[in-house]
JSON list of C-alpha atoms in Angstrom, two decimals:
[
{"chain": "Q", "resi": 72, "resn": "MET", "atom": "CA", "xyz": [-49.19, 20.19, 3.37]},
{"chain": "Q", "resi": 73, "resn": "LYS", "atom": "CA", "xyz": [-50.38, 20.51, 6.95]},
{"chain": "Q", "resi": 74, "resn": "GLN", "atom": "CA", "xyz": [-47.90, 20.52, 9.85]},
{"chain": "Q", "resi": 75, "resn": "ARG", "atom": "CA", "xyz": [-49.34, 17.29, 11.23]},
{"chain": "Q", "resi": 76, "resn": "ASP", "atom": "CA", "xyz": [-48.75, 15.58, 7.88]},
{"chain": "Q", "resi": 77, "resn": "ILE", "atom": "CA", "xyz": [-45.15, 16.80, 7.84]},
{"chain": "Q", "resi": 78, "resn": "GLN", "atom": "CA", "xyz": [-44.57, 15.47, 11.36]},
{"chain": "Q", "resi": 79, "resn": "VAL", "atom": "CA", "xyz": [-46.11, 12.09, 10.46]},
{"chain": "Q", "resi": 80, "resn": "LEU", "atom": "CA", "xyz": [-43.78, 11.83, 7.48]},
{"chain": "Q", "resi": 81, "resn": "GLN", "atom": "CA", "xyz": [-40.79, 12.72, 9.67]},
{"chain": "Q", "resi": 82, "resn": "GLU", "atom": "CA", "xyz": [-41.74, 10.12, 12.25]},
{"chain": "Q", "resi": 83, "resn": "MET", "atom": "CA", "xyz": [-41.97, 7.52, 9.47]},
{"chain": "Q", "resi": 84, "resn": "GLY", "atom": "CA", "xyz": [-38.49, 8.50, 8.28]},
{"chain": "Q", "resi": 85, "resn": "ILE", "atom": "CA", "xyz": [-39.80, 9.91, 4.99]},
{"chain": "Q", "resi": 86, "resn": "THR", "atom": "CA", "xyz": [-38.11, 13.06, 3.79]},
{"chain": "Q", "resi": 87, "resn": "TYR", "atom": "CA", "xyz": [-40.25, 16.12, 3.16]},
{"chain": "Q", "resi": 88, "resn": "TRP", "atom": "CA", "xyz": [-38.82, 18.05, 0.22]},
{"chain": "Q", "resi": 89, "resn": "GLN", "atom": "CA", "xyz": [-38.93, 21.81, -0.13]},
{"chain": "Q", "resi": 90, "resn": "VAL", "atom": "CA", "xyz": [-37.96, 24.00, -3.06]},
{"chain": "Q", "resi": 91, "resn": "ARG", "atom": "CA", "xyz": [-34.96, 26.11, -2.01]},
{"chain": "Q", "resi": 92, "resn": "LYS", "atom": "CA", "xyz": [-35.28, 28.66, -4.82]},
{"chain": "Q", "resi": 93, "resn": "PRO", "atom": "CA", "xyz": [-39.00, 29.13, -5.38]},
{"chain": "Q", "resi": 94, "resn": "GLU", "atom": "CA", "xyz": [-38.34, 32.09, -7.69]},
{"chain": "Q", "resi": 95, "resn": "LEU", "atom": "CA", "xyz": [-37.21, 29.55, -10.31]},
{"chain": "Q", "resi": 96, "resn": "PHE", "atom": "CA", "xyz": [-40.74, 28.14, -10.32]},
{"chain": "Q", "resi": 97, "resn": "PRO", "atom": "CA", "xyz": [-43.08, 31.15, -10.65]},
{"chain": "Q", "resi": 98, "resn": "ASN", "atom": "CA", "xyz": [-46.23, 29.00, -10.82]},
{"chain": "Q", "resi": 99, "resn": "GLN", "atom": "CA", "xyz": [-45.26, 26.95, -7.75]},
{"chain": "Q", "resi": 100, "resn": "VAL", "atom": "CA", "xyz": [-47.36, 27.69, -4.69]},
{"chain": "Q", "resi": 101, "resn": "LEU", "atom": "CA", "xyz": [-45.48, 27.36, -1.40]},
{"chain": "Q", "resi": 102, "resn": "PRO", "atom": "CA", "xyz": [-47.28, 25.23, 1.15]},
{"chain": "Q", "resi": 103, "resn": "VAL", "atom": "CA", "xyz": [-48.57, 27.08, 4.16]},
{"chain": "Q", "resi": 104, "resn": "ILE", "atom": "CA", "xyz": [-48.23, 25.61, 7.64]},
{"chain": "Q", "resi": 105, "resn": "ASN", "atom": "CA", "xyz": [-51.28, 26.26, 9.77]},
{"chain": "Q", "resi": 106, "resn": "LEU", "atom": "CA", "xyz": [-50.43, 25.80, 13.42]},
{"chain": "Q", "resi": 107, "resn": "PRO", "atom": "CA", "xyz": [-53.23, 24.53, 15.65]},
{"chain": "Q", "resi": 108, "resn": "ALA", "atom": "CA", "xyz": [-54.74, 27.11, 18.00]},
{"chain": "Q", "resi": 109, "resn": "GLU", "atom": "CA", "xyz": [-53.53, 25.15, 21.05]},
{"chain": "Q", "resi": 110, "resn": "CYS", "atom": "CA", "xyz": [-49.89, 25.40, 19.91]},
{"chain": "Q", "resi": 111, "resn": "LYS", "atom": "CA", "xyz": [-48.13, 27.84, 22.27]},
{"chain": "Q", "resi": 112, "resn": "LEU", "atom": "CA", "xyz": [-44.48, 26.88, 21.71]},
{"chain": "Q", "resi": 113, "resn": "LEU", "atom": "CA", "xyz": [-42.69, 26.29, 18.44]},
{"chain": "Q", "resi": 114, "resn": "PHE", "atom": "CA", "xyz": [-39.45, 24.32, 18.82]},
{"chain": "Q", "resi": 115, "resn": "ILE", "atom": "CA", "xyz": [-37.00, 24.93, 15.98]},
{"chain": "Q", "resi": 116, "resn": "THR", "atom": "CA", "xyz": [-34.13, 22.49, 15.58]},
{"chain": "Q", "resi": 117, "resn": "ALA", "atom": "CA", "xyz": [-32.17, 20.82, 12.82]},
{"chain": "Q", "resi": 118, "resn": "GLU", "atom": "CA", "xyz": [-31.60, 17.63, 14.82]},
{"chain": "Q", "resi": 119, "resn": "GLU", "atom": "CA", "xyz": [-33.70, 14.52, 15.18]},
{"chain": "Q", "resi": 120, "resn": "LEU", "atom": "CA", "xyz": [-34.72, 14.03, 18.80]},
{"chain": "Q", "resi": 121, "resn": "ASP", "atom": "CA", "xyz": [-34.12, 10.70, 20.49]},
{"chain": "Q", "resi": 122, "resn": "GLU", "atom": "CA", "xyz": [-35.89, 9.45, 23.64]},
{"chain": "Q", "resi": 123, "resn": "HIS", "atom": "CA", "xyz": [-33.41, 11.16, 25.94]},
{"chain": "Q", "resi": 124, "resn": "ASP", "atom": "CA", "xyz": [-33.90, 14.48, 24.12]},
{"chain": "Q", "resi": 125, "resn": "ALA", "atom": "CA", "xyz": [-37.68, 14.08, 24.23]},
{"chain": "Q", "resi": 126, "resn": "TRP", "atom": "CA", "xyz": [-37.48, 13.47, 27.99]},
{"chain": "Q", "resi": 127, "resn": "LEU", "atom": "CA", "xyz": [-35.49, 16.70, 28.50]},
{"chain": "Q", "resi": 128, "resn": "PHE", "atom": "CA", "xyz": [-37.85, 18.60, 26.20]},
{"chain": "Q", "resi": 129, "resn": "GLY", "atom": "CA", "xyz": [-40.82, 17.36, 28.23]},
{"chain": "Q", "resi": 130, "resn": "ARG", "atom": "CA", "xyz": [-39.18, 18.46, 31.49]},
{"chain": "Q", "resi": 131, "resn": "ILE", "atom": "CA", "xyz": [-38.51, 21.92, 30.11]},
{"chain": "Q", "resi": 132, "resn": "LEU", "atom": "CA", "xyz": [-42.08, 22.19, 28.83]},
{"chain": "Q", "resi": 133, "resn": "SER", "atom": "CA", "xyz": [-43.50, 21.22, 32.22]},
{"chain": "Q", "resi": 134, "resn": "SER", "atom": "CA", "xyz": [-41.29, 23.83, 33.93]},
{"chain": "Q", "resi": 135, "resn": "MET", "atom": "CA", "xyz": [-42.88, 26.38, 31.57]},
{"chain": "Q", "resi": 136, "resn": "LYS", "atom": "CA", "xyz": [-46.32, 25.05, 32.55]},
{"chain": "Q", "resi": 137, "resn": "LEU", "atom": "CA", "xyz": [-46.95, 23.76, 29.03]},
{"chain": "Q", "resi": 138, "resn": "ALA", "atom": "CA", "xyz": [-48.25, 20.36, 27.97]},
{"chain": "Q", "resi": 139, "resn": "PRO", "atom": "CA", "xyz": [-46.58, 18.42, 25.14]},
{"chain": "Q", "resi": 140, "resn": "SER", "atom": "CA", "xyz": [-49.75, 18.93, 23.10]},
{"chain": "Q", "resi": 141, "resn": "GLN", "atom": "CA", "xyz": [-49.06, 22.69, 23.21]},
{"chain": "Q", "resi": 142, "resn": "ALA", "atom": "CA", "xyz": [-45.69, 22.39, 21.44]},
{"chain": "Q", "resi": 143, "resn": "LEU", "atom": "CA", "xyz": [-44.67, 21.58, 17.89]},
{"chain": "Q", "resi": 144, "resn": "SER", "atom": "CA", "xyz": [-41.27, 21.05, 16.32]},
{"chain": "Q", "resi": 145, "resn": "LEU", "atom": "CA", "xyz": [-40.27, 22.35, 12.90]},
{"chain": "Q", "resi": 146, "resn": "PRO", "atom": "CA", "xyz": [-37.03, 22.56, 10.96]},
{"chain": "Q", "resi": 147, "resn": "LEU", "atom": "CA", "xyz": [-35.59, 26.03, 10.45]},
{"chain": "Q", "resi": 148, "resn": "SER", "atom": "CA", "xyz": [-36.40, 25.91, 6.74]},
{"chain": "Q", "resi": 149, "resn": "ALA", "atom": "CA", "xyz": [-40.15, 25.74, 7.42]},
{"chain": "Q", "resi": 150, "resn": "LEU", "atom": "CA", "xyz": [-40.39, 28.99, 9.40]},
{"chain": "Q", "resi": 151, "resn": "ASP", "atom": "CA", "xyz": [-41.23, 31.16, 6.41]},
{"chain": "Q", "resi": 152, "resn": "GLN", "atom": "CA", "xyz": [-44.26, 28.98, 5.65]},
{"chain": "Q", "resi": 153, "resn": "ILE", "atom": "CA", "xyz": [-46.07, 29.59, 8.94]},
{"chain": "Q", "resi": 154, "resn": "ALA", "atom": "CA", "xyz": [-49.45, 31.24, 8.53]},
{"chain": "Q", "resi": 155, "resn": "GLU", "atom": "CA", "xyz": [-51.41, 32.83, 11.36]},
{"chain": "Q", "resi": 156, "resn": "HIS", "atom": "CA", "xyz": [-50.50, 31.54, 14.78]},
{"chain": "Q", "resi": 157, "resn": "HIS", "atom": "CA", "xyz": [-51.25, 31.83, 18.48]},
{"chain": "Q", "resi": 158, "resn": "LEU", "atom": "CA", "xyz": [-47.68, 31.23, 19.64]},
{"chain": "Q", "resi": 159, "resn": "ASP", "atom": "CA", "xyz": [-46.37, 32.54, 22.93]},
{"chain": "Q", "resi": 160, "resn": "TRP", "atom": "CA", "xyz": [-42.87, 31.10, 22.49]},
{"chain": "Q", "resi": 161, "resn": "CYS", "atom": "CA", "xyz": [-40.43, 30.33, 19.67]},
{"chain": "Q", "resi": 162, "resn": "TRP", "atom": "CA", "xyz": [-37.43, 28.31, 20.84]},
{"chain": "Q", "resi": 163, "resn": "PHE", "atom": "CA", "xyz": [-34.36, 27.95, 18.62]},
{"chain": "Q", "resi": 164, "resn": "ALA", "atom": "CA", "xyz": [-32.23, 25.01, 19.77]},
{"chain": "Q", "resi": 165, "resn": "GLY", "atom": "CA", "xyz": [-28.83, 24.83, 18.13]},
{"chain": "Q", "resi": 166, "resn": "CYS", "atom": "CA", "xyz": [-29.80, 27.16, 15.28]},
{"chain": "Q", "resi": 167, "resn": "GLN", "atom": "CA", "xyz": [-30.74, 30.78, 14.59]},
{"chain": "Q", "resi": 168, "resn": "GLY", "atom": "CA", "xyz": [-33.43, 32.28, 12.42]},
{"chain": "Q", "resi": 169, "resn": "ALA", "atom": "CA", "xyz": [-36.13, 34.87, 12.00]},
{"chain": "Q", "resi": 170, "resn": "HIS", "atom": "CA", "xyz": [-38.95, 34.16, 14.42]},
{"chain": "Q", "resi": 171, "resn": "PRO", "atom": "CA", "xyz": [-42.69, 34.54, 13.82]},
{"chain": "Q", "resi": 172, "resn": "SER", "atom": "CA", "xyz": [-43.98, 37.90, 14.99]},
{"chain": "Q", "resi": 173, "resn": "GLY", "atom": "CA", "xyz": [-45.65, 38.35, 18.34]},
{"chain": "Q", "resi": 174, "resn": "CYS", "atom": "CA", "xyz": [-43.90, 35.64, 20.33]},
{"chain": "Q", "resi": 175, "resn": "GLN", "atom": "CA", "xyz": [-41.14, 35.47, 22.91]},
{"chain": "Q", "resi": 176, "resn": "VAL", "atom": "CA", "xyz": [-37.88, 34.05, 21.57]},
{"chain": "Q", "resi": 177, "resn": "LEU", "atom": "CA", "xyz": [-35.60, 31.57, 23.32]},
{"chain": "Q", "resi": 178, "resn": "ASN", "atom": "CA", "xyz": [-32.14, 30.58, 22.07]},
{"chain": "Q", "resi": 179, "resn": "SER", "atom": "CA", "xyz": [-30.22, 27.61, 23.40]},
{"chain": "Q", "resi": 180, "resn": "ALA", "atom": "CA", "xyz": [-27.76, 24.92, 22.57]},
{"chain": "Q", "resi": 181, "resn": "SER", "atom": "CA", "xyz": [-29.23, 21.79, 21.02]},
{"chain": "Q", "resi": 182, "resn": "LEU", "atom": "CA", "xyz": [-30.93, 19.37, 23.40]},
{"chain": "Q", "resi": 183, "resn": "LYS", "atom": "CA", "xyz": [-28.17, 16.81, 22.78]},
{"chain": "Q", "resi": 184, "resn": "LEU", "atom": "CA", "xyz": [-25.60, 19.29, 24.11]},
{"chain": "Q", "resi": 185, "resn": "MET", "atom": "CA", "xyz": [-27.79, 20.42, 27.01]},
{"chain": "Q", "resi": 186, "resn": "HIS", "atom": "CA", "xyz": [-27.86, 16.96, 28.64]},
{"chain": "Q", "resi": 187, "resn": "ASN", "atom": "CA", "xyz": [-24.33, 17.29, 29.98]},
{"chain": "Q", "resi": 188, "resn": "ASP", "atom": "CA", "xyz": [-24.03, 21.06, 30.19]},
{"chain": "Q", "resi": 189, "resn": "PRO", "atom": "CA", "xyz": [-25.74, 22.57, 33.24]},
{"chain": "Q", "resi": 190, "resn": "SER", "atom": "CA", "xyz": [-24.69, 26.08, 32.21]},
{"chain": "Q", "resi": 191, "resn": "SER", "atom": "CA", "xyz": [-26.69, 25.87, 28.97]},
{"chain": "Q", "resi": 192, "resn": "LYS", "atom": "CA", "xyz": [-29.75, 24.70, 30.92]},
{"chain": "Q", "resi": 193, "resn": "LYS", "atom": "CA", "xyz": [-29.28, 27.58, 33.32]},
{"chain": "Q", "resi": 194, "resn": "ALA", "atom": "CA", "xyz": [-28.96, 30.08, 30.45]},
{"chain": "Q", "resi": 195, "resn": "LEU", "atom": "CA", "xyz": [-32.21, 28.80, 28.94]},
{"chain": "Q", "resi": 196, "resn": "TRP", "atom": "CA", "xyz": [-33.97, 29.00, 32.30]},
{"chain": "Q", "resi": 197, "resn": "GLN", "atom": "CA", "xyz": [-32.76, 32.59, 32.78]},
{"chain": "Q", "resi": 198, "resn": "GLN", "atom": "CA", "xyz": [-34.23, 33.52, 29.40]},
{"chain": "Q", "resi": 199, "resn": "ILE", "atom": "CA", "xyz": [-37.58, 31.94, 30.32]},
{"chain": "Q", "resi": 200, "resn": "CYS", "atom": "CA", "xyz": [-37.64, 33.71, 33.70]},
{"chain": "Q", "resi": 201, "resn": "GLY", "atom": "CA", "xyz": [-36.61, 36.98, 32.06]},
{"chain": "Q", "resi": 202, "resn": "TYR", "atom": "CA", "xyz": [-39.92, 37.05, 30.20]},
{"chain": "Q", "resi": 203, "resn": "ASP", "atom": "CA", "xyz": [-41.89, 36.53, 33.41]},
{"chain": "Q", "resi": 204, "resn": "SER", "atom": "CA", "xyz": [-40.55, 39.68, 35.06]}
]
């Protein structure tokens, strides 16, 4: 299933199921997620974003000189299904995981927690600036 299809299902409130123990199904082929070439930032979070979170996410993207069309969101469980990519950034918000190779990694609190915590915003900004130097 393509990433766009997964996101459409999520936006419709339809659950996308994944097999947690694929070794139990030897003939099962895991779906591969092909990220679009224009995707430069992968946002990994376990939380659903509301309008307030999306606003903050957009502000952070613009401070990184990225457009919303250059970012995609995935749950942590989908990371091992990513095929080739052109990512510059992988941002883990409120979770930890193994990142795709060849990209800069950001770790932060979840967006819901960042709204009222200036220190977590500052820590994220320091990570972003750390890659620029």
